[in-house]
Amino acid sequence: MSSESRKRARFHPYAFVEDGLDLEILSVVLDDAEPIMPDREQERVVDARALWTSAKLAVECRADRVLLEKVLPPDELRAPRAEFVLSCRCPRTYFLHSKSIALASDGLSPSRCDIALSARNIDKEVSISLELVRTDRASGGTTGFAALRGMRLATAARWTLRMEPVEERQGRYLDVRYTSFSDDMQIPSEYGRCLFYLHADPMRPVLFLNTDHELSHRALNSRGARGVNARVRDLALGHVEAHVWPELLMLALSEIATLDDALPWQSGALEKWLPQVYPSLDGPSLQLEQALRDLSDRPDGLRQRFVSLFRAREGMGHRLEKLLVEVNGS
Amino acid sequence: MKLAKLPLSAARGLLTRDFLHGAKPRYSEGELEPHVVRLGRDVALGAVEEGLRGLSTGSLPREPKIDVDVAKLLHKQLPLSRHEAADPGVWNFVAIAVMPELIRHRWDTEQSTTRTRFFRPGTRPDSNYYGRLWWIAELTAEGGSYRLTERVFENQSLATGLFVRKLSHRRELVSACVEVLGAEGSATVEAALRGLQKLLSVYSMAYLSESDFVRLLKELPVVRKAT
């Protein structure tokens, strides 16, 4: 299982329901403009990208009977010693604003409230979360239930108020973007008919892949393990890798040599590939030291070592053979 | 000089070995000009420059005690909104263009973290020196009073441990930690903060009051043992 798809499971020592509460943002008013109604198509994201100074959010929270029966001792169901806590957080400004909201008298009807936010306190986006929290110590038999003031009983799925577009960054080490090379002004004209173009910005390298060639584009995006498209994809991506990685590694090393410091993509790339370039050296620091020495003493030789490594990985002959077998059937 | 921004890409290029170690003490306005991005409003830097220079000349090198004075001075003299202060470019500018000398004075420039103290965003001990201190003042000041800011800095282990964690986002929690852990050593502080963080997976950090946080801290075995 990849780290991206792994989910950390937390187990509470008492009854707790994650994402079991209902939290709805009914409307958002930016300054004195017309209210924005959240788009149902957008998964719990409110687009607030206009220029504004203050925002007022109308919010509705609710817990259903099944949830309350799960998290509260039976003798408390008539008068729950719990309330909602709504929190707005902006990690970039360390902003945390919370508001307690009483449960409706029957415990089940929705509770509504307004929250005011100032643009001075937040940056890029705010997450809005809801918890159901115990307000008092439980009195009777509480085995299996939270019993102390302040304990969390349930949460709702979060909402996000987005002030700026999310940065398009897809690759772990490299931002990969599909674009039409004939239309995209970022692509130098001499690359118009190429399959790929590497924008070698040390801060944020971007690999552009050309969508002008429709059949190749479809093949590159194919997910299958068999068939002509899969073979073409493997061949093409091997070819791209063989050209791009040596450039990225040389770029990363040059940056470190000049600045004594590495960005995450740079250290990640070097830690991934230097062990294969210097298998006899033990540990990343020795390998990096040697690579920096080689960069200074014989940069062409170092580039050639990277090129050879990726040419060998590319396995052009083998992949071409497999493609021909697919095409010719033998 | 007016406050401006130095984007990260430009800042990284300016942080050469010579600049970090002081062989090139400063960049001229002409050298900085191509990289600088205007702030959008005028924030004068005269009082900040003067104040920081005074702190630099009036203290011994590597003296941690100046941190609290730098924090208070920056926060008073740079009335930024949190939105403005969240832009790391602002702090890159202060560190590289306004007063790089104080960072070299406060920190050993042979340390591996020298570079990050000029540009890394955040409130870690190796973050941008000025940005970190401004944010600590912002998170602890109340109504013009810096009493809590001063008390946090009286225990460097506590200041470090708190501001690398989200615990610091609630002033009431910071205040409770200062009250209970202010006089404790680094091992107790670190164990207590870890213990409190664990507890806050079952307690609501947003809901609890300062007295609740004090109670939780005092009930931690490591704190009971220490006191």
Coordinates of C-alpha atoms in Angstrom, one line a residue, chain B residues 8-192:
Chain B
L8 CA 11.6 32.5 -2.0
S9 CA 13.2 31.8 -5.3
A10 CA 15.0 35.2 -5.1
A11 CA 15.9 34.8 -1.5
R12 CA 17.5 31.4 -2.1
G13 CA 19.7 32.8 -4.8
L14 CA 20.8 35.7 -2.5
L15 CA 21.8 33.5 0.4
T16 CA 25.3 32.7 -0.9
R17 CA 28.0 31.4 1.4
D18 CA 29.7 34.8 1.5
F19 CA 26.5 36.5 2.5
L20 CA 25.6 34.0 5.2
H21 CA 29.1 34.3 6.8
G22 CA 29.2 38.0 6.5
A23 CA 32.1 38.3 3.9
K24 CA 29.4 40.1 1.9
P25 CA 27.6 41.9 4.7
R26 CA 24.8 43.4 2.7
Y27 CA 23.2 43.7 -0.7
S28 CA 22.9 47.2 -2.1
E29 CA 19.5 48.5 -3.1
G30 CA 20.5 48.2 -6.7
E31 CA 21.3 44.5 -6.2
L32 CA 18.0 43.8 -4.4
E33 CA 15.8 45.9 -6.7
P34 CA 15.2 43.3 -9.5
H35 CA 14.0 40.8 -6.9
V36 CA 11.8 42.9 -4.6
V37 CA 8.0 42.8 -4.8
R38 CA 6.1 45.7 -3.3
L39 CA 3.9 45.1 -0.3
G40 CA 0.8 47.0 -1.5
R41 CA 1.0 49.6 1.3
D42 CA 3.7 51.6 2.9
V43 CA 5.2 50.3 6.1
A44 CA 8.2 52.3 7.2
L45 CA 11.2 50.4 8.5
G46 CA 13.2 53.2 10.2
A47 CA 12.2 52.4 13.8
V48 CA 12.7 48.6 13.2
E49 CA 16.1 49.1 11.7
E50 CA 17.2 51.4 14.5
G51 CA 15.8 49.2 17.2
L52 CA 17.3 46.0 15.8
R53 CA 20.7 47.7 15.4
G54 CA 20.5 48.8 19.0
L55 CA 19.8 45.3 20.2
S56 CA 22.6 44.0 18.1
T57 CA 25.2 46.4 19.5
G58 CA 23.9 46.2 23.1
S59 CA 24.1 42.4 23.4
L60 CA 26.7 39.7 23.5
P61 CA 27.0 37.4 20.4
R62 CA 24.9 34.2 20.6
E63 CA 22.9 35.7 23.5
P64 CA 19.4 34.1 23.6
K65 CA 18.0 36.8 25.9
I66 CA 17.6 39.2 23.1
D67 CA 15.0 37.0 21.4
V68 CA 12.2 38.4 23.6
D69 CA 13.2 42.0 22.9
V70 CA 13.4 41.3 19.1
A71 CA 10.0 39.7 19.2
K72 CA 8.4 42.6 21.0
L73 CA 10.1 45.2 18.9
L74 CA 9.2 43.6 15.6
H75 CA 5.6 43.1 16.7
K76 CA 5.2 46.7 17.9
Q77 CA 6.9 48.3 15.0
L78 CA 5.6 46.0 12.2
P79 CA 1.8 46.3 12.5
L80 CA 1.0 43.6 10.0
S81 CA -2.2 41.7 9.6
R82 CA -1.8 37.9 9.9
H83 CA -2.7 37.7 6.2
E84 CA 0.3 39.9 5.4
A85 CA 2.6 38.2 7.8
A86 CA 1.8 34.8 6.3
D87 CA 3.7 35.7 3.2
P88 CA 7.3 34.4 3.8
G89 CA 8.5 37.0 1.3
V90 CA 8.0 39.7 4.0
W91 CA 10.4 37.9 6.4
N92 CA 12.9 37.0 3.7
F93 CA 13.0 40.8 3.1
V94 CA 13.5 41.7 6.8
A95 CA 16.2 39.0 7.2
I96 CA 18.2 39.7 4.0
A97 CA 17.6 43.4 3.2
V98 CA 16.9 45.0 6.6
M99 CA 19.1 43.5 9.3
P100 CA 21.1 40.4 8.3
E101 CA 23.8 41.4 10.8
L102 CA 21.6 40.6 13.8
I103 CA 21.0 37.0 12.6
R104 CA 24.8 36.5 12.2
H105 CA 25.2 38.1 15.7
R106 CA 22.6 35.9 17.4
W107 CA 23.5 32.6 15.7
D108 CA 26.7 30.8 14.9
T109 CA 27.1 31.0 11.1
E110 CA 28.9 27.7 11.0
Q111 CA 25.7 25.9 12.1
S112 CA 23.8 23.8 9.4
T113 CA 20.7 25.8 10.2
T114 CA 22.3 29.2 9.4
R115 CA 20.7 29.4 6.0
T116 CA 17.2 28.4 7.0
R117 CA 17.2 31.2 9.7
F118 CA 17.0 33.6 6.8
F119 CA 14.2 32.1 4.8
R120 CA 12.4 29.0 6.2
P121 CA 8.7 29.9 7.0
G122 CA 7.2 28.9 10.3
T123 CA 7.9 29.0 14.0
R124 CA 10.4 26.2 14.3
P125 CA 13.7 27.2 16.0
D126 CA 15.5 27.0 12.6
S127 CA 12.8 29.1 10.8
N128 CA 13.4 32.6 9.6
Y129 CA 14.6 34.4 12.8
Y130 CA 12.5 37.5 12.5
G131 CA 9.3 35.7 11.2
R132 CA 9.4 33.2 14.0
L133 CA 9.7 35.9 16.7
W134 CA 7.0 38.1 15.2
W135 CA 4.6 35.1 15.1
I136 CA 5.4 34.1 18.7
A137 CA 4.6 37.7 19.8
E138 CA 1.4 37.7 17.7
L139 CA 0.3 34.4 19.3
T140 CA 1.0 35.5 22.8
A141 CA 0.3 39.3 22.9
E142 CA -3.0 40.5 24.2
G143 CA -4.3 44.1 24.0
G144 CA -0.8 45.6 23.8
S145 CA 0.6 43.5 26.7
Y146 CA 3.6 41.3 26.1
R147 CA 3.5 39.7 29.5
L148 CA 2.9 36.2 28.2
T149 CA 5.5 36.7 25.4
E150 CA 8.1 37.5 28.1
R151 CA 7.1 34.6 30.2
V152 CA 7.3 32.1 27.3
F153 CA 10.8 33.2 26.4
E154 CA 12.0 32.8 30.0
N155 CA 12.1 29.1 29.3
Q156 CA 13.6 28.5 25.9
S157 CA 12.7 24.7 26.0
L158 CA 9.1 25.7 26.5
A159 CA 9.2 28.3 23.7
T160 CA 10.7 25.7 21.3
G161 CA 8.4 22.9 22.3
L162 CA 5.2 25.0 22.1
F163 CA 5.8 26.8 18.9
V164 CA 6.7 23.7 16.9
R165 CA 3.3 22.4 17.8
K166 CA -0.3 23.4 16.9
L167 CA -0.8 23.7 20.7
S168 CA 0.5 27.2 20.3
H169 CA -2.5 28.3 18.2
R170 CA -4.6 28.8 21.4
R171 CA -3.4 31.5 23.6
E172 CA -5.1 30.0 26.6
L173 CA -3.2 26.8 26.2
V174 CA 0.1 28.7 25.9
S175 CA -0.7 30.5 29.1
A176 CA -1.5 27.3 30.9
C177 CA 1.7 25.7 29.8
V178 CA 3.7 28.8 31.0
E179 CA 1.9 28.6 34.4
V180 CA 2.5 24.9 34.9
L181 CA 5.8 24.3 33.0
G182 CA 7.5 27.7 33.1
A183 CA 10.0 26.6 35.8
E184 CA 10.6 23.0 34.5
G185 CA 13.6 21.6 32.8
S186 CA 13.7 20.6 29.1
A187 CA 13.1 16.9 29.7
T188 CA 9.9 17.5 31.7
V189 CA 8.7 20.2 29.3
E190 CA 9.1 18.0 26.3
A191 CA 7.5 15.0 28.0
A192 CA 4.6 17.1 29.3

